[in-house]
CSV table of C-alpha atoms in Angstrom, one decimal:
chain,number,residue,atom,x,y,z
A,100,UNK,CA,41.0,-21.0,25.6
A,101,UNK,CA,39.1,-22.1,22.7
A,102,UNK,CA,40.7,-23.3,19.4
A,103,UNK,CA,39.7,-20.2,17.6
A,104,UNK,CA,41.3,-17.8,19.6
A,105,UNK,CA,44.2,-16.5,17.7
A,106,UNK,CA,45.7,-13.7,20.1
A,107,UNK,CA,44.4,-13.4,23.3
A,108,UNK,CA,43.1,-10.4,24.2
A,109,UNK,CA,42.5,-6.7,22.4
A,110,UNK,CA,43.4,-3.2,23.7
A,111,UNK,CA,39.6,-3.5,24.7
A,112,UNK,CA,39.7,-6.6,26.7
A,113,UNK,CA,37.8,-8.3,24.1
A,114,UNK,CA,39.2,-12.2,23.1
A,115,UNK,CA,40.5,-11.9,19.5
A,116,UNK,CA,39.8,-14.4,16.8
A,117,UNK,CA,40.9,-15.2,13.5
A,118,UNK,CA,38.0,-14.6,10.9
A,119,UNK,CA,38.6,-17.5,8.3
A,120,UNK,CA,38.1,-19.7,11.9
A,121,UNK,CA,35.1,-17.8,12.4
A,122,UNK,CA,33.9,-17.9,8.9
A,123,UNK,CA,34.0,-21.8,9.3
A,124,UNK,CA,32.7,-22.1,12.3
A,125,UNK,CA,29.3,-20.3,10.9
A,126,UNK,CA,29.5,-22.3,7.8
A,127,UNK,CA,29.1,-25.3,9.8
A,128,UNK,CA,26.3,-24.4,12.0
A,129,UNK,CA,24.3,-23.2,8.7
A,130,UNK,CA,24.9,-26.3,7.4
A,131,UNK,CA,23.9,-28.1,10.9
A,132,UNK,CA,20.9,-26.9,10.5
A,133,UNK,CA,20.0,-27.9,6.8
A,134,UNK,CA,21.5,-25.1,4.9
A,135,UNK,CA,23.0,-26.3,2.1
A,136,UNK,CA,26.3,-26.2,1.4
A,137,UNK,CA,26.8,-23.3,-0.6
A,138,UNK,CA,24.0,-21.0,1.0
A,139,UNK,CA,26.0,-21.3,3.9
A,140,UNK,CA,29.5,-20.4,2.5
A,141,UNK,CA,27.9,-17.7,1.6
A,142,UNK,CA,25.7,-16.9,4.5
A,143,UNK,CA,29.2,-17.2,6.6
A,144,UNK,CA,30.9,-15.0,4.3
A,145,UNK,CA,28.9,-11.8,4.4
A,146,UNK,CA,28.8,-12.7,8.5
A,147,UNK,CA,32.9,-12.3,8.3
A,148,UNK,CA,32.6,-9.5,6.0
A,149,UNK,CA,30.6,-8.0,8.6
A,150,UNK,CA,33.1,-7.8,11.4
A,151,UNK,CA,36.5,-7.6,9.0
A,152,UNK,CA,34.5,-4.2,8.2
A,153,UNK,CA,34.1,-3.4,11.6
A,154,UNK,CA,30.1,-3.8,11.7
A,155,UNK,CA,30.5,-6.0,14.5
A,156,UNK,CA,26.4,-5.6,15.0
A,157,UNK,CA,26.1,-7.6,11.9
A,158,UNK,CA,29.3,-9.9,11.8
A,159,UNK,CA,29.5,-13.4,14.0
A,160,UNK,CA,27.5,-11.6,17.2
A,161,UNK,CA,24.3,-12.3,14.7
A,162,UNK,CA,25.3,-15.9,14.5
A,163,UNK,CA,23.2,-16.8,18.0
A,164,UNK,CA,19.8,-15.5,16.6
A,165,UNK,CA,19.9,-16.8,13.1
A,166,UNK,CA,20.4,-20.1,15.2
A,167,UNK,CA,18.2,-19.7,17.4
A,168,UNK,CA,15.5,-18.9,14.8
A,169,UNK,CA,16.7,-21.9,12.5
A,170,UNK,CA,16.4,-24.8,15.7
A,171,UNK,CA,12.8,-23.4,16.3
A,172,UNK,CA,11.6,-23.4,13.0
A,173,UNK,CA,11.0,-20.1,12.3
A,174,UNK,CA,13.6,-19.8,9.4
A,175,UNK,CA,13.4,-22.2,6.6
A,176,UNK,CA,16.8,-23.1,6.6
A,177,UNK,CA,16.8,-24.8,2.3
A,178,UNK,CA,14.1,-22.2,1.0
A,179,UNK,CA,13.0,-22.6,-2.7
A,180,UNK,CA,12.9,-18.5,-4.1
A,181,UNK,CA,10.9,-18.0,-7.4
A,182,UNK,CA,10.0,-15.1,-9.2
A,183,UNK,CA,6.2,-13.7,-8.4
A,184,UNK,CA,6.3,-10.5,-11.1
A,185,UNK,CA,8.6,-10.0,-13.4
A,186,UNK,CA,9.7,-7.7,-16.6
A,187,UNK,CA,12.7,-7.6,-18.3
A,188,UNK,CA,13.9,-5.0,-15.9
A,189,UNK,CA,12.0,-5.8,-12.5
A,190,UNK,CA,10.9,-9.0,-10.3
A,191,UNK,CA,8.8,-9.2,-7.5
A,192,UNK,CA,10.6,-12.6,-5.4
A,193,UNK,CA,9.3,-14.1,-2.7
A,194,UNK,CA,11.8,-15.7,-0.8
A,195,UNK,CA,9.8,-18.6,0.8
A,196,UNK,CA,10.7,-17.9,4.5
A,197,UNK,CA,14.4,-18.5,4.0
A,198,UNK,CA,17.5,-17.3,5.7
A,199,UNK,CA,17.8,-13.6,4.5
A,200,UNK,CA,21.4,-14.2,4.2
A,201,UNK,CA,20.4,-16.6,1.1
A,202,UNK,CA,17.4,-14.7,-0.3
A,203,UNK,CA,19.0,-11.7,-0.3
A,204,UNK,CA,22.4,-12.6,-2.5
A,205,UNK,CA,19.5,-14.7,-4.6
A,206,UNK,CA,17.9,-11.6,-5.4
A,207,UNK,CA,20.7,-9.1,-5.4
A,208,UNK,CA,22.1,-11.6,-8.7
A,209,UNK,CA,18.9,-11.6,-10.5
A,210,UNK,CA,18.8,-7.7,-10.6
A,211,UNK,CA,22.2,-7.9,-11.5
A,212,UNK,CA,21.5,-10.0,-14.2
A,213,UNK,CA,18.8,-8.0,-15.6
A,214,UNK,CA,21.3,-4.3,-15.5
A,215,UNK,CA,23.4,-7.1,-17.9
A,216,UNK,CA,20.7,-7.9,-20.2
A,217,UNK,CA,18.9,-4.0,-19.8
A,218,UNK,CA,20.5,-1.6,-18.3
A,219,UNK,CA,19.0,-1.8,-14.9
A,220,UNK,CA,17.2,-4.3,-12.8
A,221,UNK,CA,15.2,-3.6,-9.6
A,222,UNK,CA,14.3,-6.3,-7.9
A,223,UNK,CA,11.5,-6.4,-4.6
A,224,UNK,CA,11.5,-9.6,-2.0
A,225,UNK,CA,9.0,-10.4,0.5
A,226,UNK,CA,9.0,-13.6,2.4
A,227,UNK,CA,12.8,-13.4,4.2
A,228,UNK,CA,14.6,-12.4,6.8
A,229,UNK,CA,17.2,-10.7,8.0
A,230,UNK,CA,20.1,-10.1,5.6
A,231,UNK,CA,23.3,-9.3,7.0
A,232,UNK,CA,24.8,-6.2,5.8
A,233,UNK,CA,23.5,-4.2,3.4
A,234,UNK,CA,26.8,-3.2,2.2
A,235,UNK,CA,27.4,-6.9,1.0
A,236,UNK,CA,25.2,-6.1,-2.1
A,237,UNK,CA,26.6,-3.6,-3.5
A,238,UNK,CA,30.3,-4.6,-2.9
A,239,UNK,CA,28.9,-7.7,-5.0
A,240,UNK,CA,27.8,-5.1,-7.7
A,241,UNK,CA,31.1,-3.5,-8.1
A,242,UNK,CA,32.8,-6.7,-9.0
A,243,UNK,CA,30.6,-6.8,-12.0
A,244,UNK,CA,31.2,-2.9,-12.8
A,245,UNK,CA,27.9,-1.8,-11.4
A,246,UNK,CA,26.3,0.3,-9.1
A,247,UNK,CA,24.5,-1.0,-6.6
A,248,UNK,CA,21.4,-0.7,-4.3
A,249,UNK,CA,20.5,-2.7,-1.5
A,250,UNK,CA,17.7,-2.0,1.3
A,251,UNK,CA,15.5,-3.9,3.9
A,252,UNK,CA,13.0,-3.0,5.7
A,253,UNK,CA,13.6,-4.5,9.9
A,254,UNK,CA,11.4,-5.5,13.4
A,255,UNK,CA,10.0,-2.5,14.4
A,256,UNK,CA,12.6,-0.4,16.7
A,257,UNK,CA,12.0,3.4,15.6
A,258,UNK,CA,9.8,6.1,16.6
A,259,UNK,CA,8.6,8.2,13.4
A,260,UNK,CA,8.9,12.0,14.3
A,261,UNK,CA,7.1,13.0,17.3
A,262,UNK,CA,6.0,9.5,18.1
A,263,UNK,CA,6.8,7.7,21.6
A,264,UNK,CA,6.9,4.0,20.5
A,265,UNK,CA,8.2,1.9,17.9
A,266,UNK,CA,6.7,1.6,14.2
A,267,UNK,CA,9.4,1.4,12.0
A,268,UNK,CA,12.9,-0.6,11.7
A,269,UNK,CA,16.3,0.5,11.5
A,270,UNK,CA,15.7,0.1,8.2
A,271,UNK,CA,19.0,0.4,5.8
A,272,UNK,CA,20.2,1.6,2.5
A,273,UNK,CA,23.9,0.9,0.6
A,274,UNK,CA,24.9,2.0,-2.4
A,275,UNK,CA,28.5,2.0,-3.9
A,276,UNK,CA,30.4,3.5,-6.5
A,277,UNK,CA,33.6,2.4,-7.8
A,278,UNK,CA,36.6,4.6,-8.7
A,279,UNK,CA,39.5,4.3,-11.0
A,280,UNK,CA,42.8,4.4,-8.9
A,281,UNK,CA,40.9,5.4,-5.4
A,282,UNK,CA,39.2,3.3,-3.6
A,283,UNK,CA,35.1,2.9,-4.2
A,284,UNK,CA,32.7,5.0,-2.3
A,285,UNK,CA,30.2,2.9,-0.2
A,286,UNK,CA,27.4,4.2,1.5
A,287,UNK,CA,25.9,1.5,4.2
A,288,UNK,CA,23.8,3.2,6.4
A,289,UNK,CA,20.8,2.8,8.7
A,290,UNK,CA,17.9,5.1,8.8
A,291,UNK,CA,17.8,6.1,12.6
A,292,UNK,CA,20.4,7.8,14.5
A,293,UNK,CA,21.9,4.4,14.9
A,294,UNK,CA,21.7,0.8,13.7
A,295,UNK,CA,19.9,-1.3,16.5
A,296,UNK,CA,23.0,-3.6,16.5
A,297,UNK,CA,25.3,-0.9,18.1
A,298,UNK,CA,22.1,-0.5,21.0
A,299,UNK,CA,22.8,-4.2,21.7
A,300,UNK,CA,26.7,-4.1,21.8
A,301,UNK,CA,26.5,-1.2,23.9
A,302,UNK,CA,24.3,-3.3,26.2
A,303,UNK,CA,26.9,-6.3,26.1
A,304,UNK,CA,30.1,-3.6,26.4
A,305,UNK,CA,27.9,-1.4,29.5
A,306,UNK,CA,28.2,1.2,28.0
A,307,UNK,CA,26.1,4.8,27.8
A,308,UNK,CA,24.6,5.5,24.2
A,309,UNK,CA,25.2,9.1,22.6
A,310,UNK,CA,22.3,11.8,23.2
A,311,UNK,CA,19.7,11.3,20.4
A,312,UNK,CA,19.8,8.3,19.4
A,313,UNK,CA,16.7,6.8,21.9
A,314,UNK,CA,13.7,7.6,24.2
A,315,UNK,CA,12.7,5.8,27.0
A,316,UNK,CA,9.3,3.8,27.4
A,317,UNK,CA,7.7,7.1,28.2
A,318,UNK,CA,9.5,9.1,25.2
A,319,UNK,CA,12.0,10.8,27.5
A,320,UNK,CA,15.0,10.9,25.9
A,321,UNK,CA,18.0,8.4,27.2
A,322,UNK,CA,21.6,7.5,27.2
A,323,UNK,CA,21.5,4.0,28.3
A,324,UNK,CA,20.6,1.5,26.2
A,325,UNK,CA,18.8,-0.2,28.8
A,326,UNK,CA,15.8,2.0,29.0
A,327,UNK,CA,16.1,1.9,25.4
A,328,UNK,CA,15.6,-2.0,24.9
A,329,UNK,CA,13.1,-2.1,28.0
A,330,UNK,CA,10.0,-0.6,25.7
A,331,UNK,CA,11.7,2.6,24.6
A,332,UNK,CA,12.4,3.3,21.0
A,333,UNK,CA,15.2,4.3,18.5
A,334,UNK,CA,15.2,7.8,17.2
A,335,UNK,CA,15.3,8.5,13.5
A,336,UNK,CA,18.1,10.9,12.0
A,337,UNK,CA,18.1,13.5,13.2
A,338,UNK,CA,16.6,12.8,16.5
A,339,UNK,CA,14.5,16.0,16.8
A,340,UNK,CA,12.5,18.2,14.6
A,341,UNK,CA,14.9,21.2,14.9
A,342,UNK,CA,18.0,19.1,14.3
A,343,UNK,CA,16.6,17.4,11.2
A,344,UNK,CA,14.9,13.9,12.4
A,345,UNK,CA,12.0,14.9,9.9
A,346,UNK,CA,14.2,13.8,7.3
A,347,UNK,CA,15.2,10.6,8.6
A,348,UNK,CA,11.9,9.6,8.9
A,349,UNK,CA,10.8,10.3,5.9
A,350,UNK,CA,14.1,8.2,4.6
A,351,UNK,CA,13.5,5.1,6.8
A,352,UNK,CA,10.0,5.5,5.5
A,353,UNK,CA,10.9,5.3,1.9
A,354,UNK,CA,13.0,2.1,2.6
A,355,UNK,CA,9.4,0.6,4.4
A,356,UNK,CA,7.5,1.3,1.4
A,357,UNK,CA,10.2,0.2,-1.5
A,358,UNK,CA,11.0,-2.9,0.8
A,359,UNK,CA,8.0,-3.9,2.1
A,360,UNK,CA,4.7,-1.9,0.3
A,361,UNK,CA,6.3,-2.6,-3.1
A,362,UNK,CA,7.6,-6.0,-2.6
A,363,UNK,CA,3.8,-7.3,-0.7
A,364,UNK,CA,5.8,-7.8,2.5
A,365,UNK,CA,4.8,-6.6,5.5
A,366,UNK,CA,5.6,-3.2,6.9
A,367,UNK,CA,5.9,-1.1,9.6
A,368,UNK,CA,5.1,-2.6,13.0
A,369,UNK,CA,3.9,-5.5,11.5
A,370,UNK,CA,7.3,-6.8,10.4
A,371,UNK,CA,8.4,-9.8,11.8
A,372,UNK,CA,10.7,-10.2,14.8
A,373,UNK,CA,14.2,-11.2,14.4
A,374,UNK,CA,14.6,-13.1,17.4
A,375,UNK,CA,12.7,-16.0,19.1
A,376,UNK,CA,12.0,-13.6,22.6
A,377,UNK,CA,9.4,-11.4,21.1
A,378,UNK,CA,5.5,-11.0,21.2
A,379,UNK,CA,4.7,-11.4,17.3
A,380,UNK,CA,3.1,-8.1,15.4
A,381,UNK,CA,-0.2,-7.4,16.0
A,382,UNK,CA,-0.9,-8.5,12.7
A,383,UNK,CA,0.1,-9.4,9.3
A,384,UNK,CA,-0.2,-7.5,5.9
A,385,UNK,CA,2.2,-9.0,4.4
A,386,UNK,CA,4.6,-12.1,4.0
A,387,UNK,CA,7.5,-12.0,5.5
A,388,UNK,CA,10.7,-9.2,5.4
A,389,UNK,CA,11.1,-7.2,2.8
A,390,UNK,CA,14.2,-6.3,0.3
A,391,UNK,CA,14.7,-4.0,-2.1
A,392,UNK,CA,17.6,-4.1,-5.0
A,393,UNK,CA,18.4,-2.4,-7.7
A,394,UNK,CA,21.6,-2.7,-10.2
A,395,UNK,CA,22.6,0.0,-13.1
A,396,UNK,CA,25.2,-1.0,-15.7
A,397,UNK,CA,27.4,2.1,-16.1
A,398,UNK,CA,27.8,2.1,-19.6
A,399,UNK,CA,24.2,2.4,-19.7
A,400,UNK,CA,24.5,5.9,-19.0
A,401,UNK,CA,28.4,7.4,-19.5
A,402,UNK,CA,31.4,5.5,-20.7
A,403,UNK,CA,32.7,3.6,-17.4
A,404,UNK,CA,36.1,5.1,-17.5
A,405,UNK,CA,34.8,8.4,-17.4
A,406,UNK,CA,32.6,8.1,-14.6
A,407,UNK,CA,35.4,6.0,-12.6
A,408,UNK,CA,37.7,9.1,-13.1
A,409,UNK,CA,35.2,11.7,-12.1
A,410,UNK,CA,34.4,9.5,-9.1
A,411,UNK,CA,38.3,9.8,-8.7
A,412,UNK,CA,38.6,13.6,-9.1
A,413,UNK,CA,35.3,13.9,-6.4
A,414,UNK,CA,37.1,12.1,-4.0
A,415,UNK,CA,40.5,13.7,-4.1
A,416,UNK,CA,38.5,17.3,-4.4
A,417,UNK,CA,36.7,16.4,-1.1
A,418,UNK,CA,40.4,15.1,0.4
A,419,UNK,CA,41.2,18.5,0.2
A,420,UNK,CA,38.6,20.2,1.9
A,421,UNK,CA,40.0,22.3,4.3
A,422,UNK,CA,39.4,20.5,8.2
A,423,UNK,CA,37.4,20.9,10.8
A,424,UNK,CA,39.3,22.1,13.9
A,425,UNK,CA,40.6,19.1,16.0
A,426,UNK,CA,40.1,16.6,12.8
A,427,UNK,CA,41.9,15.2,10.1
A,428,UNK,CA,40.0,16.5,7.7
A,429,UNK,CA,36.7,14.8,5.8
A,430,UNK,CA,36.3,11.1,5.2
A,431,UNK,CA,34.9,9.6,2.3
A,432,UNK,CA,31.9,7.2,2.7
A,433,UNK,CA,33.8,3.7,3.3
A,434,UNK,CA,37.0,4.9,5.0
A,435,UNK,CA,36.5,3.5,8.5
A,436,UNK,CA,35.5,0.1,7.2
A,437,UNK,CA,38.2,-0.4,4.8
A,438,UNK,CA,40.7,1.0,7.3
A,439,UNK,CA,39.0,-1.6,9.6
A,440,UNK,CA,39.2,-4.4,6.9
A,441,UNK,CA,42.7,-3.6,6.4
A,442,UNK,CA,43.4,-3.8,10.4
A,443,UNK,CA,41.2,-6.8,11.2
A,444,UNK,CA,42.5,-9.0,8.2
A,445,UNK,CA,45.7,-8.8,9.7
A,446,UNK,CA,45.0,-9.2,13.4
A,447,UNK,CA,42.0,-10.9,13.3
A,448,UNK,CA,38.4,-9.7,15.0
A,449,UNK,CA,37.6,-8.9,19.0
A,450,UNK,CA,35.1,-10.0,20.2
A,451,UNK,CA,33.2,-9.0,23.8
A,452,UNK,CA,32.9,-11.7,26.1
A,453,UNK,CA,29.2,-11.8,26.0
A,454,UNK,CA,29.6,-12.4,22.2
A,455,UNK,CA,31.8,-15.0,22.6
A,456,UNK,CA,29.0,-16.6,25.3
A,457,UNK,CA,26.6,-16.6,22.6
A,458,UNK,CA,29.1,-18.4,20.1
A,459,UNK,CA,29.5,-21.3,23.1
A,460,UNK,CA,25.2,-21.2,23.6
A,461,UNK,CA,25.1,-21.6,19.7
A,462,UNK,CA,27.3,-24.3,19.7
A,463,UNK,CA,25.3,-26.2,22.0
A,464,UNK,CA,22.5,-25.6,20.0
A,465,UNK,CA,23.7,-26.7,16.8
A,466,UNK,CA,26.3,-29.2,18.2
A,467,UNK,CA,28.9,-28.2,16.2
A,468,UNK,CA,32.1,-27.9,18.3
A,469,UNK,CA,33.3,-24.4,19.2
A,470,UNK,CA,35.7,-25.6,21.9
């Protein structure tokens, strides 16, 4: 059993570990590979903030392809970001190839630091990679009594409506707004009818994916992930015409042009690959992966305590909404992954076994000791 292991075994099966061990553990493969030392503490935390939030897609399973990226090269492991455009309330970045887990906090700070000086900052980044979760952001925002925005544009995974292969990512938005006594709201969602994280865990875990959320490589639709992965495509929100997909299309559309149009990153299916096992874009039209931020200082628009206690009285007046049969009623953007945050903190995160192969493959790669 390896030294990480905290518990054994979850009601799943899964091996459970503790996250600080975890945390370190990704620390010091960042740093293996010539992260410096506080990229990678922070790189490592949004990784654990990942899984402690239940976003298991994101957390620790990640680890093996930012690795895998870094030991070939592909990821500039100490990049140097500098500002391209700029105005006192906007930046263009370009994050010169780095790890998207350090262009990305990079960036979300300097349009934080322009909501200080301004109001608002927005702030577009081309040249990076992937960049964790993009609920990490605006958490970061709240602590500074913000709202926040935070979007990427990904590799290419999602059919636009009526299309049969993929052109767009999974392509996410967050945004979070904090409340007085209750808890903030924090929206952290992908554009499709899924992120492409919980494709690949359902691969790992065996498992059959709901109805709409794929088509096969023919553009039939499919329940296992599989057929999905094997030249099919992702689904945007919605799925179909008649059930609304036209509107997550044109919303993981928006995120491709703020992130990637906007930013002179590239776009669409010329976005680069996440991993080291697939055939490059056709072309380029850009550099890199594109980000998009954006920060608003409260008191630029209503006194803060005002707004924090209307953001109270929303939530407790959607509390009460009368339920749905066989629920408990409506949830407010955020529950499950506090309620998971507050579980996992204390127990510590499962992991599947094919995870925890990756985690022994990435410490071969790096060297850095996971048993």
């Amino acid at each position: 059993m390896s030294e990480l292991e905290k518990t054994g075994v979850d009601e799943t099966g899964g091996v459970v570990f503790e996250a600080d061990r975890l945390e370190e553990f990704a620390r010091r493969v960042f740093v293996q590979f010539g992260v410096r030392v506080s990229d990678a503490e922070e790189a490592a935390r949004i990784l654990s903030l990942a899984d402690l939030r239940g976003i298991d897609s994101h957390g620790i399973a990640r680890l093996h392809a930012y690795s895998r990226m870094l030991d070939k090269g592909r990821i500039n492991p100490a990049p140097e970001m500098r500002i391209v455009r700029e105005t006192p309330g906007t930046a263009t970045v370009d994050g010169d190839n780095g790890l998207g887990l350090i262009v990305g906090p990079w960036a979300n700070r300097l349009a934080m630091e322009k909501a200080e000086a301004v109001g608002t900052g927005w702030v577009a980044v081309r040249g990076s990679n992937h960049f964790g979760i993009a609920g990490y952001y605006v958490l970061e925002a709240l602590e500074r009594d913000q709202l926040g925005w935070a979007m990427t544009n990904t590799t290419k995974i999602v059919a636009p409506m009526w299309g049969a292969e993929r052109m767009l990512g999974t392509n996410p938005i967050a945004i979070a707004f904090p409340g007085c006594e209750e808890p903030p709201i924090v929206i952290d969602m992908a554009s499709p009818a899924a992120a492409y994280g919980k494709i690949e865990m359902a691969i790992r875990e065996e498992k059959l994916i709901p109805e709409g959320w794929a088509i096969d490589r023919d553009g039939v639709p499919t329940t296992d992930p599989s057929e999905m992965a094997d030249g099919g495509a992702m689904l945007p929100l919605g799925s179909t015409r008649e059930r609304g997909g036209h509107k997550g299309y044109c919303l993981g559309a928006m995120i491709d042009i703020l992130s990637g149009v906007l930013s002179g990153a590239n776009w669409g299916p010329f976005t680069p690959v996440f991993t080291t096992d697939f055939e490059e874009p056709p072309r380029r039209v850009g550099i890199g992966l594109g980000h998009f931020f954006g920060a608003m200082r409260i008191e630029a628009f209503i006194d803060p305590d005002e707004f924090k206690r209307q953001i109270d009285d929303w939530i407790r007046t959607f509390r009460k909404t009368k339920p749905a049969p066989g629920t408990d009623g409506p949830i407010i953007p955020g529950d499950p992954e506090r309620e998971a945050e507050l579980i996992r903190r204390e127990t510590g995160i499962p992991l599947v076994a094919a995870v925890v192969q990756d985690l022994r493959e990435v410490a071969e790669i790096s060297g850095v000791p996971f048993d």
